[in-house]
Amino acid sequence: MNRFKVDGYLFSFMLGTLDLAIFTPVIPNMMQSFSYPIHWFIWILAVQLVFFPLSLSLYETWVGLLSYQVVMTLSFCSFVVGSLTMALSSGWIELIGGRVLQAIGAGGIFPFLYEDMRMLVQRRKHKENRLLIGAVGACMVLTPIVATTVTHFLGWRMLFLLGISVASLYFIMAIRIHRKSEESSRIKRSATPVYLYGVIVAFLMFTISQVDFFLDGMGWFAPNVMPFWIMAVGLTVPVIMIERQAEHPFFEPHLIANWRLWLLYGYAGLSGLIWIGLILLPGFVVWQLQLSLQLQSLFFSMLLMVVLVTLPFVYKLSKSRSYRLITAFGFLLGGIAYALFAFATLSWQYVLLFLLLGCALSFTLLVPIHDVLRNITSSDQMQTSGLTLSLLRGGGAGIGLILFTQLLSSYGLHQWMQSRVPSYLFVQAQQHVLLLAAAVSFCGVLLSLLLPTEDTSVRSNLSN
């Protein structure tokens, strides 16, 4: 059962990374179709990172209320409507609204896709499974290049139409598979707090997107920022009230009462923040070396290849070594890589740093967090604890992207991917962003060393 949960966690990570691999390299092409700055366009990626895990959490409620066919159909329709809205969009609101629907639909489809993949792997021999995993990894590595090529010849809107075609093919095959309803074995938890959590994170992202970092800290309290702060903080009140009255609250009391979980919350948020390496660095390097924008897909593919190659090693190491040391080592590598990226100037230096950062992402993001939860929670509490950590990781990733790109925007680099930006200004902004990412990573080192140890017993946790 533990193996099942770990594999699902890794599969979720790979699917989320695949989405980034599709859309990150083509953001410059999308920016050319609209007049919005980079810190608004990054919402295309941030919304996916936030709402995908959120919809996974809602799935636990949906499947307890509705049949498999209904959940699958609603999720598929949400994905299709969202993709069509994005493909036909003429403004930022339509684009982001479609992205939210697409992310919610993808989150509803994911559990069924994972179950089908798990059954497919179980029916095959070990060598066949290795070939299958290798083929999936190769597809992930090549995805940025394919997405860039399709965009170059057919336009970025075609990506959404291709996504609808792939989803339709899977829907036709999956809906014919007979699955038993899980309604009788699942607790119907309150879903409203999860919706409000998504709204709170959205307001936090809006808050950061309005901050001017050149105001010496006072930008956080500017008149155009305070309303979003008030909404984000104020929405916690109805969440608390609803949870206190719910028979089966989603955010169970142990999620707040157990201080060890708060360490994991910080770890999840910080690990989500360092997604900047996958998303912004290829564009930084392409601009710094004065290369074609299409070539950033090659750097993205190289980074993914390093992550996937080191994945089996990290996975095996996590079985025999302390996860505290593994995560601390990952954050340390990430901090060193970001700090050196801030001052690198030569192409060979960037290549080496991409290799180092890929290893850091593997060590930090791919540690099976359910092994940690098993040591500090009971079996009944693991489900909601794991879902909460996924929500915080996604929220940290989304907020981190908005934070870093808003810092760029504060330098006036609304079109930072274009060559007319003064080089000295771009270098200064890039150094600030990368040094901030390095500082976050070094904070992650300290937090990782404080994580609960393997000898923490469930009994002591329950007695608290």
mmCIF file of N, CA and C in Angstrom, residues 102-154:
data_model
loop_
_atom_site.group_PDB
_atom_site.id
_atom_site.type_symbol
_atom_site.label_atom_id
_atom_site.label_comp_id
_atom_site.label_asym_id
_atom_site.label_seq_id
_atom_site.Cartn_x
_atom_site.Cartn_y
_atom_site.Cartn_z
ATOM 1 N N GLN A 102 -9.328 24.003 -17.166
ATOM 2 C CA GLN A 102 -8.481 22.930 -17.676
ATOM 3 C C GLN A 102 -7.764 22.204 -16.533
ATOM 4 N N ALA A 103 -7.255 22.962 -15.559
ATOM 5 C CA ALA A 103 -6.548 22.361 -14.429
ATOM 6 C C ALA A 103 -7.483 21.518 -13.571
ATOM 7 N N ILE A 104 -8.704 22.017 -13.338
ATOM 8 C CA ILE A 104 -9.671 21.252 -12.546
ATOM 9 C C ILE A 104 -10.049 19.959 -13.267
ATOM 10 N N GLY A 105 -10.244 20.042 -14.569
ATOM 11 C CA GLY A 105 -10.551 18.837 -15.336
ATOM 12 C C GLY A 105 -9.420 17.845 -15.317
ATOM 13 N N ALA A 106 -8.181 18.329 -15.463
ATOM 14 C CA ALA A 106 -7.027 17.434 -15.434
ATOM 15 C C ALA A 106 -6.882 16.754 -14.080
ATOM 16 N N GLY A 107 -7.158 17.511 -13.004
ATOM 17 C CA GLY A 107 -7.097 16.913 -11.677
ATOM 18 C C GLY A 107 -8.140 15.838 -11.458
ATOM 19 N N GLY A 108 -9.311 15.977 -12.086
ATOM 20 C CA GLY A 108 -10.332 14.945 -11.981
ATOM 21 C C GLY A 108 -10.019 13.713 -12.798
ATOM 22 N N ILE A 109 -9.324 13.900 -13.915
ATOM 23 C CA ILE A 109 -8.966 12.769 -14.774
ATOM 24 C C ILE A 109 -7.779 11.999 -14.215
ATOM 25 N N PHE A 110 -6.882 12.701 -13.513
ATOM 26 C CA PHE A 110 -5.628 12.094 -13.070
ATOM 27 C C PHE A 110 -5.793 10.793 -12.286
ATOM 28 N N PRO A 111 -6.688 10.698 -11.265
ATOM 29 C CA PRO A 111 -6.779 9.442 -10.511
ATOM 30 C C PRO A 111 -7.115 8.242 -11.385
ATOM 31 N N PHE A 112 -7.954 8.438 -12.398
ATOM 32 C CA PHE A 112 -8.298 7.334 -13.287
ATOM 33 C C PHE A 112 -7.125 6.990 -14.203
ATOM 34 N N LEU A 113 -6.426 8.005 -14.670
ATOM 35 C CA LEU A 113 -5.254 7.767 -15.511
ATOM 36 C C LEU A 113 -4.186 7.028 -14.726
ATOM 37 N N TYR A 114 -3.969 7.428 -13.484
ATOM 38 C CA TYR A 114 -2.978 6.749 -12.653
ATOM 39 C C TYR A 114 -3.364 5.300 -12.394
ATOM 40 N N GLU A 115 -4.641 5.066 -12.102
ATOM 41 C CA GLU A 115 -5.092 3.696 -11.853
ATOM 42 C C GLU A 115 -4.901 2.827 -13.083
ATOM 43 N N ASP A 116 -5.198 3.350 -14.261
ATOM 44 C CA ASP A 116 -4.998 2.581 -15.495
ATOM 45 C C ASP A 116 -3.526 2.306 -15.737
ATOM 46 N N MET A 117 -2.663 3.294 -15.480
ATOM 47 C CA MET A 117 -1.224 3.086 -15.648
ATOM 48 C C MET A 117 -0.705 2.057 -14.649
ATOM 49 N N ARG A 118 -1.206 2.097 -13.426
ATOM 50 C CA ARG A 118 -0.769 1.134 -12.416
ATOM 51 C C ARG A 118 -1.155 -0.283 -12.801
ATOM 52 N N MET A 119 -2.367 -0.453 -13.298
ATOM 53 C CA MET A 119 -2.802 -1.775 -13.747
ATOM 54 C C MET A 119 -2.001 -2.241 -14.954
ATOM 55 N N LEU A 120 -1.666 -1.320 -15.843
ATOM 56 C CA LEU A 120 -0.870 -1.665 -17.015
ATOM 57 C C LEU A 120 0.514 -2.151 -16.611
ATOM 58 N N VAL A 121 1.112 -1.493 -15.616
ATOM 59 C CA VAL A 121 2.442 -1.878 -15.157
ATOM 60 C C VAL A 121 2.403 -3.230 -14.455
ATOM 61 N N GLN A 122 1.369 -3.487 -13.667
ATOM 62 C CA GLN A 122 1.281 -4.733 -12.924
ATOM 63 C C GLN A 122 1.126 -5.952 -13.829
ATOM 64 N N ARG A 123 0.564 -5.757 -15.004
ATOM 65 C CA ARG A 123 0.335 -6.880 -15.912
ATOM 66 C C ARG A 123 1.544 -7.216 -16.777
ATOM 67 N N ARG A 124 2.596 -6.438 -16.683
ATOM 68 C CA ARG A 124 3.757 -6.650 -17.521
ATOM 69 C C ARG A 124 4.964 -7.061 -16.699
ATOM 70 N N LYS A 125 5.941 -7.628 -17.382
ATOM 71 C CA LYS A 125 7.149 -8.067 -16.717
ATOM 72 C C LYS A 125 8.032 -6.869 -16.381
ATOM 73 N N HIS A 126 9.036 -7.154 -15.539
ATOM 74 C CA HIS A 126 9.891 -6.075 -15.060
ATOM 75 C C HIS A 126 10.626 -5.384 -16.210
ATOM 76 N N LYS A 127 11.147 -6.147 -17.147
ATOM 77 C CA LYS A 127 11.876 -5.548 -18.263
ATOM 78 C C LYS A 127 10.949 -4.708 -19.141
ATOM 79 N N GLU A 128 9.735 -5.194 -19.342
ATOM 80 C CA GLU A 128 8.781 -4.418 -20.132
ATOM 81 C C GLU A 128 8.416 -3.110 -19.433
ATOM 82 N N ASN A 129 8.298 -3.169 -18.107
ATOM 83 C CA ASN A 129 7.979 -1.956 -17.361
ATOM 84 C C ASN A 129 9.109 -0.932 -17.450
ATOM 85 N N ARG A 130 10.344 -1.407 -17.425
ATOM 86 C CA ARG A 130 11.476 -0.494 -17.550
ATOM 87 C C ARG A 130 11.473 0.183 -18.917
ATOM 88 N N LEU A 131 11.126 -0.582 -19.951
ATOM 89 C CA LEU A 131 11.034 0.014 -21.279
ATOM 90 C C LEU A 131 9.895 1.031 -21.345
ATOM 91 N N LEU A 132 8.771 0.694 -20.690
ATOM 92 C CA LEU A 132 7.630 1.606 -20.673
ATOM 93 C C LEU A 132 7.975 2.905 -19.955
ATOM 94 N N ILE A 133 8.620 2.783 -18.795
ATOM 95 C CA ILE A 133 9.015 3.975 -18.042
ATOM 96 C C ILE A 133 10.031 4.791 -18.829
ATOM 97 N N GLY A 134 10.949 4.094 -19.499
ATOM 98 C CA GLY A 134 11.924 4.794 -20.326
ATOM 99 C C GLY A 134 11.271 5.547 -21.469
ATOM 100 N N ALA A 135 10.240 4.937 -22.073
ATOM 101 C CA ALA A 135 9.527 5.602 -23.167
ATOM 102 C C ALA A 135 8.786 6.832 -22.667
ATOM 103 N N VAL A 136 8.162 6.727 -21.473
ATOM 104 C CA VAL A 136 7.474 7.878 -20.892
ATOM 105 C C VAL A 136 8.462 8.994 -20.586
ATOM 106 N N GLY A 137 9.626 8.628 -20.041
ATOM 107 C CA GLY A 137 10.644 9.625 -19.753
ATOM 108 C C GLY A 137 11.152 10.314 -21.016
ATOM 109 N N ALA A 138 11.355 9.525 -22.087
ATOM 110 C CA ALA A 138 11.811 10.109 -23.352
ATOM 111 C C ALA A 138 10.780 11.083 -23.906
ATOM 112 N N CYS A 139 9.508 10.725 -23.766
ATOM 113 C CA CYS A 139 8.447 11.634 -24.230
ATOM 114 C C CYS A 139 8.464 12.944 -23.456
ATOM 115 N N MET A 140 8.706 12.865 -22.143
ATOM 116 C CA MET A 140 8.764 14.076 -21.335
ATOM 117 C C MET A 140 9.928 14.967 -21.762
ATOM 118 N N VAL A 141 11.075 14.349 -22.010
ATOM 119 C CA VAL A 141 12.248 15.122 -22.402
ATOM 120 C C VAL A 141 12.039 15.799 -23.753
ATOM 121 N N LEU A 142 11.367 15.108 -24.665
ATOM 122 C CA LEU A 142 11.160 15.650 -26.007
ATOM 123 C C LEU A 142 9.965 16.603 -26.090
ATOM 124 N N THR A 143 9.125 16.602 -25.077
ATOM 125 C CA THR A 143 7.907 17.423 -25.120
ATOM 126 C C THR A 143 8.181 18.912 -25.352
ATOM 127 N N PRO A 144 9.148 19.546 -24.644
ATOM 128 C CA PRO A 144 9.383 20.972 -24.911
ATOM 129 C C PRO A 144 9.763 21.253 -26.364
ATOM 130 N N ILE A 145 10.560 20.370 -26.947
ATOM 131 C CA ILE A 145 10.982 20.567 -28.334
ATOM 132 C C ILE A 145 9.799 20.413 -29.275
ATOM 133 N N VAL A 146 8.969 19.402 -29.024
ATOM 134 C CA VAL A 146 7.788 19.187 -29.868
ATOM 135 C C VAL A 146 6.823 20.362 -29.742
ATOM 136 N N ALA A 147 6.596 20.835 -28.513
ATOM 137 C CA ALA A 147 5.675 21.959 -28.308
ATOM 138 C C ALA A 147 6.170 23.208 -29.022
ATOM 139 N N THR A 148 7.475 23.458 -28.944
ATOM 140 C CA THR A 148 8.035 24.623 -29.633
ATOM 141 C C THR A 148 7.902 24.490 -31.144
ATOM 142 N N THR A 149 8.122 23.278 -31.660
ATOM 143 C CA THR A 149 8.010 23.050 -33.104
ATOM 144 C C THR A 149 6.585 23.245 -33.587
ATOM 145 N N VAL A 150 5.623 22.691 -32.859
ATOM 146 C CA VAL A 150 4.212 22.846 -33.230
ATOM 147 C C VAL A 150 3.827 24.323 -33.203
ATOM 148 N N THR A 151 4.273 25.027 -32.178
ATOM 149 C CA THR A 151 3.961 26.452 -32.067
ATOM 150 C C THR A 151 4.577 27.250 -33.218
ATOM 151 N N HIS A 152 5.784 26.891 -33.591
ATOM 152 C CA HIS A 152 6.474 27.619 -34.657
ATOM 153 C C HIS A 152 5.737 27.500 -35.993
ATOM 154 N N PHE A 153 5.220 26.307 -36.283
ATOM 155 C CA PHE A 153 4.596 26.083 -37.589
ATOM 156 C C PHE A 153 3.078 26.285 -37.580
ATOM 157 N N LEU A 154 2.416 25.962 -36.466
ATOM 158 C CA LEU A 154 0.958 25.999 -36.434
ATOM 159 C C LEU A 154 0.387 27.017 -35.462
#
